[in-house]
Coordinates of C-alpha atoms and ligand atoms in Angstrom, one line a residue:
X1331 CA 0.0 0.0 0.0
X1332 CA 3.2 2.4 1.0
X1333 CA 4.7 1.4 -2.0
X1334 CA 0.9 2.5 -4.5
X1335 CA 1.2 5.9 -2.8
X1336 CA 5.0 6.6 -3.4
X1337 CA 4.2 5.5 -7.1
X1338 CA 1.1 7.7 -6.8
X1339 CA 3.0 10.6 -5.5
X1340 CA 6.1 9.9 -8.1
X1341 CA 3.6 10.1 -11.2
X1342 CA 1.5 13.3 -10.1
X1343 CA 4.9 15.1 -9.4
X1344 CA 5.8 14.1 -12.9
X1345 CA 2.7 14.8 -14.5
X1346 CA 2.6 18.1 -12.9
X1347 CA 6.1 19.4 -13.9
X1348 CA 5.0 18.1 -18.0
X1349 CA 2.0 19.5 -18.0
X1350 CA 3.7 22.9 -16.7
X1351 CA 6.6 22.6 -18.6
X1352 CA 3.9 21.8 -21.8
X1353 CA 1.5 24.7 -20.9
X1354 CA 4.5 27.2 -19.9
X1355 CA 6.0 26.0 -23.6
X1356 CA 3.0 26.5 -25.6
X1357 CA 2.7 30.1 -24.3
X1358 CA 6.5 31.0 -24.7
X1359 CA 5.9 29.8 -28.5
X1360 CA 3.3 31.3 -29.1
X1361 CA 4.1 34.8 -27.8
X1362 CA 7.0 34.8 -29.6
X1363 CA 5.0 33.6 -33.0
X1364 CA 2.9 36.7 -32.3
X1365 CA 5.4 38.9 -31.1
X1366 CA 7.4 38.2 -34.6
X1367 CA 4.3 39.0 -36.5
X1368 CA 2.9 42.0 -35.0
X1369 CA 6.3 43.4 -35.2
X1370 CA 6.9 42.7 -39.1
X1371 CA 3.4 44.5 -39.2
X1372 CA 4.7 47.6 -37.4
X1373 CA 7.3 48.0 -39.3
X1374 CA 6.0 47.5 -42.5
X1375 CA 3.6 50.3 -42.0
X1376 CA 6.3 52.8 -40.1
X1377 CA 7.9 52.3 -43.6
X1378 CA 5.3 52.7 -46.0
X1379 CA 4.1 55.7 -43.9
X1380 CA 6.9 57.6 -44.7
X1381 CA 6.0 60.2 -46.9
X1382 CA 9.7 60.3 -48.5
X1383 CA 9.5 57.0 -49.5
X1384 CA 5.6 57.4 -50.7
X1385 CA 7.5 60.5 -52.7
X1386 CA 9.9 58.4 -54.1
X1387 CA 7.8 55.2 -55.2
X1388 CA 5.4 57.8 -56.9
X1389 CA 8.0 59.2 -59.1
X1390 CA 9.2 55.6 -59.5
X1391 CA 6.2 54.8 -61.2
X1392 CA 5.8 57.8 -63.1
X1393 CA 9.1 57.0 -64.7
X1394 CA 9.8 55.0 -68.1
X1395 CA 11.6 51.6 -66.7
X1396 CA 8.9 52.2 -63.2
X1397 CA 9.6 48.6 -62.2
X1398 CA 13.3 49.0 -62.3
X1399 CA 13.3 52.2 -60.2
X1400 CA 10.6 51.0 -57.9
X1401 CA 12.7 48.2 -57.0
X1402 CA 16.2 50.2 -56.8
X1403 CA 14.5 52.2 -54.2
X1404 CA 13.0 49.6 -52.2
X1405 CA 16.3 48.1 -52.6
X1406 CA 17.8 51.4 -51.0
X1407 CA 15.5 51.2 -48.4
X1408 CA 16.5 47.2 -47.6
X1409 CA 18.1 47.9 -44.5
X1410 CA 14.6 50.1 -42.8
X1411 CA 12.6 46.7 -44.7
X1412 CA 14.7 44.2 -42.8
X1413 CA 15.6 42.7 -46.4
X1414 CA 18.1 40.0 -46.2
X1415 CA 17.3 38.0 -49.4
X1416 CA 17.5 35.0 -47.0
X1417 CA 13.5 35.2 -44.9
X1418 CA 12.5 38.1 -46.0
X1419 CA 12.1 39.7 -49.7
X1420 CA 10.8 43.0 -51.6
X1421 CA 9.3 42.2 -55.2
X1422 CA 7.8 44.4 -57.8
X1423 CA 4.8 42.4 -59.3
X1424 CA 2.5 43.2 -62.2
X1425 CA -0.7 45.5 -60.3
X1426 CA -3.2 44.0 -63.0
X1427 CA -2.2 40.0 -62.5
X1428 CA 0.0 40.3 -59.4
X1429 CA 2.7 38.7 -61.7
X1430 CA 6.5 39.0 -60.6
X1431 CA 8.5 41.5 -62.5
X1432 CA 11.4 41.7 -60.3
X1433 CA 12.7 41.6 -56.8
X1434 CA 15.4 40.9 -54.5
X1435 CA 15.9 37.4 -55.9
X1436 CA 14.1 35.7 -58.5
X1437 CA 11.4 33.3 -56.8
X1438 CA 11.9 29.1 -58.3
X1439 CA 8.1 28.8 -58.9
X1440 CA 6.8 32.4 -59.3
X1441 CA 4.7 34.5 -56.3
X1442 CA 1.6 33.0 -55.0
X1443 CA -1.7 35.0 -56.0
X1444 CA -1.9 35.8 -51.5
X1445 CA -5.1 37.8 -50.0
X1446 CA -2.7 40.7 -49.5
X1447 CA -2.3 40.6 -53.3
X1448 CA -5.4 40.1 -54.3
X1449 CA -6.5 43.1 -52.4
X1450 CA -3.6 45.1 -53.9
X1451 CA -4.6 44.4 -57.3
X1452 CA -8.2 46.3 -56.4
X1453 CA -6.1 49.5 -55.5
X1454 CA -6.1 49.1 -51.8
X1455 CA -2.9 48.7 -49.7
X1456 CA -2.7 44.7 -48.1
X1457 CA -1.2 44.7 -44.8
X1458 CA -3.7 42.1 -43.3
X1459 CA -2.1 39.2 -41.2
X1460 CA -2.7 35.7 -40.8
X1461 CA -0.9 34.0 -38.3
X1462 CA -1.6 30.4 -38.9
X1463 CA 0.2 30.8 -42.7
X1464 CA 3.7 29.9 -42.8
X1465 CA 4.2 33.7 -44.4
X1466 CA 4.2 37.3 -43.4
X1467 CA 3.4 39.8 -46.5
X1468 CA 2.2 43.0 -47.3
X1469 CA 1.1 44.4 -50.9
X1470 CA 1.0 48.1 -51.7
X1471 CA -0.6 49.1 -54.8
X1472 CA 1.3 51.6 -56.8
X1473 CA 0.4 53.6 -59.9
X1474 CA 1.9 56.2 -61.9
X1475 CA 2.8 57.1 -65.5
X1476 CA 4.6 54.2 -66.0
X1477 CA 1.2 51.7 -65.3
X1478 CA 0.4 49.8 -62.3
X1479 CA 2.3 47.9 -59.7
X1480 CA 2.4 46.1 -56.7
X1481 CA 5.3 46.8 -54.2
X1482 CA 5.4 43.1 -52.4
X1483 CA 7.2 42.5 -49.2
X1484 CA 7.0 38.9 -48.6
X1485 CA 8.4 37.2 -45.0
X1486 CA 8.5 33.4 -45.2
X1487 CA 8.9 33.1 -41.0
X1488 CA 12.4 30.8 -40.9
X1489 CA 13.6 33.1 -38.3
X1490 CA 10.8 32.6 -36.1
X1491 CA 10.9 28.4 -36.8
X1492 CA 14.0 28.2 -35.9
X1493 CA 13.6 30.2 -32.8
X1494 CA 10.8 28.0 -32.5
X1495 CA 12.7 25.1 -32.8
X1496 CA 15.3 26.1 -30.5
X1497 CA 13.2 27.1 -27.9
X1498 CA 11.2 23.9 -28.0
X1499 CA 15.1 22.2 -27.3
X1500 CA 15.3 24.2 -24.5
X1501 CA 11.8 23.4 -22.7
X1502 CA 12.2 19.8 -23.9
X1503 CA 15.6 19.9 -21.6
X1504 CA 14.0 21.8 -19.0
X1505 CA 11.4 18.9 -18.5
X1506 CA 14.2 16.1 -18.3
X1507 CA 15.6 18.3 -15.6
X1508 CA 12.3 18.8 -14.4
X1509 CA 11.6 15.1 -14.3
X1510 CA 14.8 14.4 -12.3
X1511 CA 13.9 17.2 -9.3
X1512 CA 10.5 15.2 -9.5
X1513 CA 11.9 12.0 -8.9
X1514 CA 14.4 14.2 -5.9
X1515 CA 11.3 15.5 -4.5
X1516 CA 8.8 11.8 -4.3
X1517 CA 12.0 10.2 -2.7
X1518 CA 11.5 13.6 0.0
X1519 CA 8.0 13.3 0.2
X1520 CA 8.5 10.1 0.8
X1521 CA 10.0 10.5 3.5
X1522 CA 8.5 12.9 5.2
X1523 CA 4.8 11.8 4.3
X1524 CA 5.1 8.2 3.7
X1525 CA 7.3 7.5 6.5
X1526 CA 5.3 8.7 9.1
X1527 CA 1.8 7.3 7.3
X1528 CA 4.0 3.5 7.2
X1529 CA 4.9 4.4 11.0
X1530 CA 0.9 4.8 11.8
X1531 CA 0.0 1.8 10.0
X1532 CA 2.4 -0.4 12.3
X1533 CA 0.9 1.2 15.5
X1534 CA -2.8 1.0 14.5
X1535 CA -1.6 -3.0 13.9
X1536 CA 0.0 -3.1 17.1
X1537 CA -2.6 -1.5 18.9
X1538 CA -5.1 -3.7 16.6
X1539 CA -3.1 -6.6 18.0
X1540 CA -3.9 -5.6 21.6
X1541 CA -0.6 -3.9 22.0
X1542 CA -0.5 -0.7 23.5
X1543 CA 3.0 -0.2 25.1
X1544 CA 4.1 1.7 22.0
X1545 CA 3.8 5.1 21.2
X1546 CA 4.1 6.6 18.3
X1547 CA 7.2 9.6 18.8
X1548 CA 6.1 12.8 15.8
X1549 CA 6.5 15.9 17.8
X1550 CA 6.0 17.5 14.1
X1551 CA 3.8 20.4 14.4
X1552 CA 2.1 19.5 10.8
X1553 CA -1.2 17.3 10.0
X1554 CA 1.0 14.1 10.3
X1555 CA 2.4 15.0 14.0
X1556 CA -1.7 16.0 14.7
X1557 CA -2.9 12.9 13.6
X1558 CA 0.2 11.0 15.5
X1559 CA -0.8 12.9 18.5
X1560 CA -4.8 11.9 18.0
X1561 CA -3.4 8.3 17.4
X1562 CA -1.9 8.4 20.5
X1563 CA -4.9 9.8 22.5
X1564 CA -7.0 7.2 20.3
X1565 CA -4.6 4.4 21.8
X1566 CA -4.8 5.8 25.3
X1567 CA -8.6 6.2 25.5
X1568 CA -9.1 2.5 23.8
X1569 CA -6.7 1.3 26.9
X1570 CA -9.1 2.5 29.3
X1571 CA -12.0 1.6 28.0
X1572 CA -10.6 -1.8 27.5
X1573 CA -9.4 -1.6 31.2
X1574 CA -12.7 -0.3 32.5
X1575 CA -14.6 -3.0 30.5
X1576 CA -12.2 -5.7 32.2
X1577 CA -13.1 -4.2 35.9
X1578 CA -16.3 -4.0 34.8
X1579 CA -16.8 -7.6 33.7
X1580 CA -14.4 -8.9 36.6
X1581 CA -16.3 -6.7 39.1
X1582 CA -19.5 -8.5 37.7
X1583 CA -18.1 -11.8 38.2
X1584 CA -17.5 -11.2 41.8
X1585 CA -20.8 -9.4 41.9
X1586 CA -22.6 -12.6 40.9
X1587 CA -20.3 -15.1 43.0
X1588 CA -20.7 -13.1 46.1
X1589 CA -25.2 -13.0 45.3
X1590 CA -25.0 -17.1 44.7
X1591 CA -22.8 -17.3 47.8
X1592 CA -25.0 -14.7 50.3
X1593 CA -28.3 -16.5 49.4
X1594 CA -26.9 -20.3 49.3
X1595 CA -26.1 -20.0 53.1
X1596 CA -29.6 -19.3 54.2
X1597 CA -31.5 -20.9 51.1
X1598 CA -28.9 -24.8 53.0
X1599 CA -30.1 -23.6 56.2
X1600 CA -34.1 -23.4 55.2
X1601 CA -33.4 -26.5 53.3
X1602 CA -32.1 -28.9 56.3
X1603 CA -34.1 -27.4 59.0
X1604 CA -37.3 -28.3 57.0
X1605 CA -35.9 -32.0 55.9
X1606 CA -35.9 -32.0 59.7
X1607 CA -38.9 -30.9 60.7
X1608 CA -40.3 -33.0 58.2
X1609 CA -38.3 -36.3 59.0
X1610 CA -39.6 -36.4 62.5
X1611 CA -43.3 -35.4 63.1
X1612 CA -43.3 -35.9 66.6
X1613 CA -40.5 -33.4 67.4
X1614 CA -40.6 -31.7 70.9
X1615 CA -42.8 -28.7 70.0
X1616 CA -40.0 -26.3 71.8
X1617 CA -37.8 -27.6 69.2
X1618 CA -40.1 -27.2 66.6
X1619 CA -40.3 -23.7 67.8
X1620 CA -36.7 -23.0 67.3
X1621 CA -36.4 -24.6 64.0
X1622 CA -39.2 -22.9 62.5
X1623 CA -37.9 -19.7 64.3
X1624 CA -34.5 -20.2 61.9
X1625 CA -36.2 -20.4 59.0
X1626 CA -38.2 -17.4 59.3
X1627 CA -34.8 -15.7 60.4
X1628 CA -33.2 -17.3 57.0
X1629 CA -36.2 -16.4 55.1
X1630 CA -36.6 -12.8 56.3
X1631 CA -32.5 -12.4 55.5
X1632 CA -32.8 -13.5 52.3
X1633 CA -35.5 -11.4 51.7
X1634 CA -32.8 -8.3 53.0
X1635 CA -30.7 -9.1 50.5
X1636 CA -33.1 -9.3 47.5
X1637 CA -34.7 -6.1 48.4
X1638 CA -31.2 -4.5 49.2
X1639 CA -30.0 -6.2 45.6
X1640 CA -33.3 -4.8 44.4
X1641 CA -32.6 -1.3 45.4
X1642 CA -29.0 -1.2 44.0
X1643 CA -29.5 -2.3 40.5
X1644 CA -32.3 0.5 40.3
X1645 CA -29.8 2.6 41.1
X1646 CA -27.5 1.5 38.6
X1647 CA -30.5 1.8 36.4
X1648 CA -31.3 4.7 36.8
X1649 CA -35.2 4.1 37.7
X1650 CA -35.1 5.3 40.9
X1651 CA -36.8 8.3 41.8
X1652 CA -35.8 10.6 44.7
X1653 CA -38.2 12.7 45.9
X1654 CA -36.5 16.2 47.0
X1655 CA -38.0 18.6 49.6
X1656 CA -36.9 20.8 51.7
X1657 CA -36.3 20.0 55.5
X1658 CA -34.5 19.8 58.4
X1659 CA -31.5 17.8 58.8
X1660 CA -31.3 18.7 62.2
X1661 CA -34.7 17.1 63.0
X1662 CA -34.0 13.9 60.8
X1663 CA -30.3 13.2 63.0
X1664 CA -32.0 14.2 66.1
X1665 CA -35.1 11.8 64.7
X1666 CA -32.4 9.0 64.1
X1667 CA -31.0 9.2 67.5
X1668 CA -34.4 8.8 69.1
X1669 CA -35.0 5.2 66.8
X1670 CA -31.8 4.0 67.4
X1671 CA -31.5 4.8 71.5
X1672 CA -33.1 1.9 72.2
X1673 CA -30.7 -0.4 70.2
X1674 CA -28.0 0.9 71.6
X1675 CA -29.4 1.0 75.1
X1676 CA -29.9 -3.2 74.1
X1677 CA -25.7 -3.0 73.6
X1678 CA -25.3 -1.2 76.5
X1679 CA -23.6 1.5 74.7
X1680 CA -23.2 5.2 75.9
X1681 CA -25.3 7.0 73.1
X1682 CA -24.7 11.1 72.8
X1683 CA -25.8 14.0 69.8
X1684 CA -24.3 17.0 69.8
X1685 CA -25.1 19.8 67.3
X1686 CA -21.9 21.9 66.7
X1687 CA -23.1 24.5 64.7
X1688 CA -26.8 25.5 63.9
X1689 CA -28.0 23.6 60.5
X1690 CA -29.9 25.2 57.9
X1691 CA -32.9 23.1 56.3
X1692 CA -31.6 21.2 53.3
X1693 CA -32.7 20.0 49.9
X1694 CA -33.2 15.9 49.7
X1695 CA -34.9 12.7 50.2
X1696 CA -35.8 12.8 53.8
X1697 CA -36.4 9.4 54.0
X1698 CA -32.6 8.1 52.3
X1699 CA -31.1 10.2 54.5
X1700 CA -32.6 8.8 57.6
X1701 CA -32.0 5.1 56.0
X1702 CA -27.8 6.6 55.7
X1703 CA -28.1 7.9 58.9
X1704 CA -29.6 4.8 60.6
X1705 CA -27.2 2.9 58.5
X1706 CA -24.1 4.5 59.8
X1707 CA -25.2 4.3 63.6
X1708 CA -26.3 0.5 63.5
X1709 CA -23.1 -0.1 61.5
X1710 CA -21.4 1.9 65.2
X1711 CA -23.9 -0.3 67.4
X1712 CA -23.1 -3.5 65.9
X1713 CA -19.5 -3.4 65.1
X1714 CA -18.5 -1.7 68.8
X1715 CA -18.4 -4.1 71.7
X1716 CA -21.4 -3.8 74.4
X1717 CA -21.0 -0.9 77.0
X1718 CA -19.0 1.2 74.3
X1719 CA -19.3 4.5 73.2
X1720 CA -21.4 5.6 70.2
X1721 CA -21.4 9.5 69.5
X1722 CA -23.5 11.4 67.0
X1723 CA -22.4 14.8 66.0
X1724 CA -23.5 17.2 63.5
X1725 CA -22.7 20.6 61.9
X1726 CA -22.9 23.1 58.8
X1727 CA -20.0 24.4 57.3
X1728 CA -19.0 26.0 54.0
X1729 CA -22.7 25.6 52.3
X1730 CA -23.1 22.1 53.7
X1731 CA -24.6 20.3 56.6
X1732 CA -22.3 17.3 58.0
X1733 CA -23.0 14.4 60.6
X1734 CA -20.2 11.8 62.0
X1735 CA -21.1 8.8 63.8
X1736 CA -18.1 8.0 65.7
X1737 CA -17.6 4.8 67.9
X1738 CA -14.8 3.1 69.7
X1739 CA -15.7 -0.3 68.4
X1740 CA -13.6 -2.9 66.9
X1741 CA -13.0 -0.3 64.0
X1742 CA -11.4 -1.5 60.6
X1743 CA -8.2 -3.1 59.2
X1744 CA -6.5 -0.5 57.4
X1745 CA -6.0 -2.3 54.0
X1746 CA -10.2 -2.9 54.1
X1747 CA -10.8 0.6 55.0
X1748 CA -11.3 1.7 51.1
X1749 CA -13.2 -1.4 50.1
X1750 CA -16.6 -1.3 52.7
X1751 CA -18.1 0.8 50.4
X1752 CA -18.1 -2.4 47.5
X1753 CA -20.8 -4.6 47.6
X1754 CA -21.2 -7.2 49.8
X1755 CA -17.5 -6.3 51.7
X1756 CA -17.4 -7.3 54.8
X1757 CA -13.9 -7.1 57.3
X1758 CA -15.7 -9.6 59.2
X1759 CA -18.5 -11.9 57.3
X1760 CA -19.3 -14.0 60.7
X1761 CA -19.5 -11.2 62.8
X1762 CA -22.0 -9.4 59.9
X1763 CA -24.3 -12.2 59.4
X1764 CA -24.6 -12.6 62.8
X1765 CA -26.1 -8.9 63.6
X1766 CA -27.7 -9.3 60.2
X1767 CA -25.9 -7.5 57.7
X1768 CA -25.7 -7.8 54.3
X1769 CA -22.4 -6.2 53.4
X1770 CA -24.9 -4.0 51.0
X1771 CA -26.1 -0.8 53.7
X1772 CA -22.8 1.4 52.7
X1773 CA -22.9 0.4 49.0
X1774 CA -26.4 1.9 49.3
X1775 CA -25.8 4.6 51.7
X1776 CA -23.1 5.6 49.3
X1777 CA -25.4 5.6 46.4
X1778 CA -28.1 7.3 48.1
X1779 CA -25.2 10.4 49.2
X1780 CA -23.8 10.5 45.8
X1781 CA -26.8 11.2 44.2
X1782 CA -27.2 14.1 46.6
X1783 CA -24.0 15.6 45.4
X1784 CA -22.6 14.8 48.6
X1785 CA -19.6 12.3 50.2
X1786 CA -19.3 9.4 52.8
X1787 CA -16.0 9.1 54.1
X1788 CA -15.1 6.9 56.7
X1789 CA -11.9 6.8 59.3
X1790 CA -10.7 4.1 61.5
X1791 CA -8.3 2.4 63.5
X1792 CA -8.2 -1.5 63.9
X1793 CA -9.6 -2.4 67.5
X1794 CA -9.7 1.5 68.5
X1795 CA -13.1 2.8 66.6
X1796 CA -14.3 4.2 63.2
X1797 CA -15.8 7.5 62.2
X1798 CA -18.1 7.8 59.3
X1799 CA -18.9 11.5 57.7
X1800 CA -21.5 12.3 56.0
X1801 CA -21.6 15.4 53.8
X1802 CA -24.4 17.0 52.0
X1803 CA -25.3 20.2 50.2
X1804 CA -27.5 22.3 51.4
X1805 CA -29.0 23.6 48.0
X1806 CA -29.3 19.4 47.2
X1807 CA -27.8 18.1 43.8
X1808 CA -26.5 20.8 41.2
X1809 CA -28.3 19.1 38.7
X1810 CA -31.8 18.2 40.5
Ligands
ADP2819 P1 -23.1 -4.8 56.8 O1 -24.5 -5.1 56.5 O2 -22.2 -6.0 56.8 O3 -23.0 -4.0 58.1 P2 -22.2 -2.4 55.5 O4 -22.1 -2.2 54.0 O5 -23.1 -1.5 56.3 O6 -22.6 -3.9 55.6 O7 -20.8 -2.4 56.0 C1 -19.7 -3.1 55.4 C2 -18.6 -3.5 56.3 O8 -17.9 -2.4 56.8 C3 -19.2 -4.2 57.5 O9 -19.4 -5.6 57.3 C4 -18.0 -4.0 58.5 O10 -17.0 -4.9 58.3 C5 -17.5 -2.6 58.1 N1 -18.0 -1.5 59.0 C6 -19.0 -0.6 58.7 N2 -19.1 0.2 59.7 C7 -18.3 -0.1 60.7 C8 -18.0 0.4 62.0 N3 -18.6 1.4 62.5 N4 -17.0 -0.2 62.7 C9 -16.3 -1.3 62.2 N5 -16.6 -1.8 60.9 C10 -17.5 -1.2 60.2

């Protein structure tokens, strides 16, 4: 393909420089053709015009031998006529039959009957020019004592063929010159536009083959070092996406390992507890009792996690709506603090609020917040050992209201501390399932913020306690 478009670029150089050459040749020749004729013209008539040698001619022809005398004056006047018995002639012809009486030389096969003659021979002066003929003439009738005559300066053009023909030499050279700088100039285009064009063809097959390690180096500032440039971009961009698409379809993987895994546990559970129950009929009803108890647990967690499951893909669907109003935040974390006392009074736990600041009302879904809020302070009552400390405080600051929910539980591993916002991360699955989380509240709770415009950030220290922030504007989302 590189090797077409050198060819390519070799014959429209080459074509171009002919076809230049050709057109610039054409002109050169033919102003000169016209050039040689319009200037025999002028001269012609500067001569004639004179009214000495109009004198002269008349007297000529007044005279006894009027053909001889004509021609010894024209023959005087040879040098003004540009007479070199060579291209150019003067004759004396007969003015009734345009027959040649004498002349500069004596013509092999006579004088040709031309227009200019012809129109002579009527008594009118012939200077008219035809520049496709191979002559140049002119005919001046002349009349006197001695009869009538025509004074015939006849041009057959050899000077301007040969110029002709040497100028044609010299264009015809110029274009073998001219063909060599083309073939110079493909083997520089080459280079500087084929090179690079061969150079992209090899990346966009390296990138084609899943290769993206190499970039292509054109810091030219030209179309070629653009398009290297967008190449490059082009290249990056693809190896993100490509990238993104792998997280994506490994995150997915996980995602649906982790759903088959949460809902086998309970769905075994169900299963042998009712094989039991069913196996022996006459089971002690207390047992009974406590077996149909678990499955109603296993049930109603299962039934968590679907709704929770439930809720996050329509978030990642887009289809759910959030209904924004205004109100107070400061009434929904004091509201939270009342529903959860009594938890944490179950835990033992020493449960405070403090407001730092006054907080303005707010734009958002009252309800989500209340379910981030209760989120973050079960997530304090569950993961802090009994009689510990939960502590809810809130604030405004800087066009947003804030609320941290700070414990001195068992707090977080620092290597887990960026991942309990992924679905279905827990530090400690036992410890989860057993004060029934799902390892899906913060995925939500981050969700439900996010869509707010605002941020969930967490802090902790392994066995010394965790503090979760929550941050949210004031005015709600920008684009709400
Ligand atoms: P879960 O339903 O398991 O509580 P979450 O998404 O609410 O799920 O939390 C994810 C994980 O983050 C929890 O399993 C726990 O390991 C950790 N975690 C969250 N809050 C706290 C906290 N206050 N103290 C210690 N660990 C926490």
């Amino acid at each position: 393909m590189a090797r077409s478009l050198y060819t390519k670029l070799v014959l429209i150089i080459m074509t171009l420089i002919v076809s230049f050459m050709a057109v610039v040749g054409a002109f050169l020749l033919h102003g000169v053709r016209s050039f040689y004729l319009s200037a025999f013209y002028e001269e012609m008539q500067s001569v004639f015009s004179s009214a000495e040698l109009a004198e002269d001619l008349r007297s000529a022809a007044d005279s006894d031998n009027a053909a001889g005398a004509i021609a010894d004056i024209l023959k005087a006047y040879s040098g003004h006529l540009g007479i070199d018995s060579g291209t150019r002639n003067y004759y004396v012809l007969d003015g009734m039959t345009g027959e040649y009486i004498t002349g500069s030389n004596n013509p092999a096969g006579g004088i040709r009957n031309t227009a200019n003659i012809l129109t002579a021979m009527t008594g009118i002066s012939g200077y008219a020019s035809d520049a496709s003929a191979d002559y140049m003439d002119v005919a001046i009738p002349l009349s006197g004592a001695g009869g009538r005559y025509i004074v015939y300066i006849i041009d057959n053009k050899a000077t301007v063929q040969s110029l002709g023909r040497d100028l044609s030499s010299i264009i015809l050279e110029a274009m073998g010159v001219g063909l060599m700088i083309s073939v110079l100039m493909s083997l520089l285009l080459a280079k500087t536009l084929v090179t690079p064009i061969q150079e992209l063809t090899r990346a966009a097959e390296r990138v084609a083959s899943g290769d993206f390690d190499h970039k292509l180096e054109n810091s030219a500032q030209d179309e070629i070092g653009v398009l290297s440039n967008t190449f490059n971009n082009m290249a990056d961009t693809l190896e993100d996406t490509l990238n993104d698409l792998k997280k994506s379809e490994q995150m997915r993987r996980e995602f649906v390992a982790n759903v088959s895994h949460e809902l086998r546990t309970p769905i075994t559970s169900v299963k042998s507890y009712s094989e039991t129950l069913l196996e022996d009929p006459d089971m002690d009803p207390e047992m009974r009792q406590k077996f149909l108890g678990v499955i109603l647990n296993e049930s109603d967690r299962m039934s968590k996690i679907v709704q929770d499951l439930l809720t996050l893909s329509r978030f990642d669907a887009g289809s759910i709506e959030f209904s924004f109003t205004t109100f107070s935040f400061e009434k929904s974390v004091r509201d939270v603090y009342s529903a959860m006392r009594m938890e944490a009074q179950k835990h033992s736990h020493e449960f405070t609020l403090e407001f730092r600041t006054p907080i303005p009302d707010i734009v958002g879904d009252r309800g989500r917040i209340e379910q981030v809020l209760i989120n973050m302070v079960s997530n304090a009552i569950k993961y802090t050992r009994d009689g510990g400390r939960v502590k809810m405080t809130a604030g405004a600051k800087d066009g947003q209201v804030w609320c941290t929910v700070r414990d001195n539980g068992i707090g977080i591993p620092q290597q887990d501390v960026g991942r309990v916002f992924d679905r279905f991360y827990r530090v400690d699955k036992a410890r989860s399932r057993e004060s029934g989380g799902t390892g899906l509240g913060l995925s939500i709770a981050s969700e439900i913020v996010s869509r707010h415009g605002g941020t969930l950030e967490i802090e902790s220290k392994e066995g010394r306690g965790t503090a979760i922030t929550v941050r949210l504007p004031v005015e709600g989302p920008a684009h709400e």
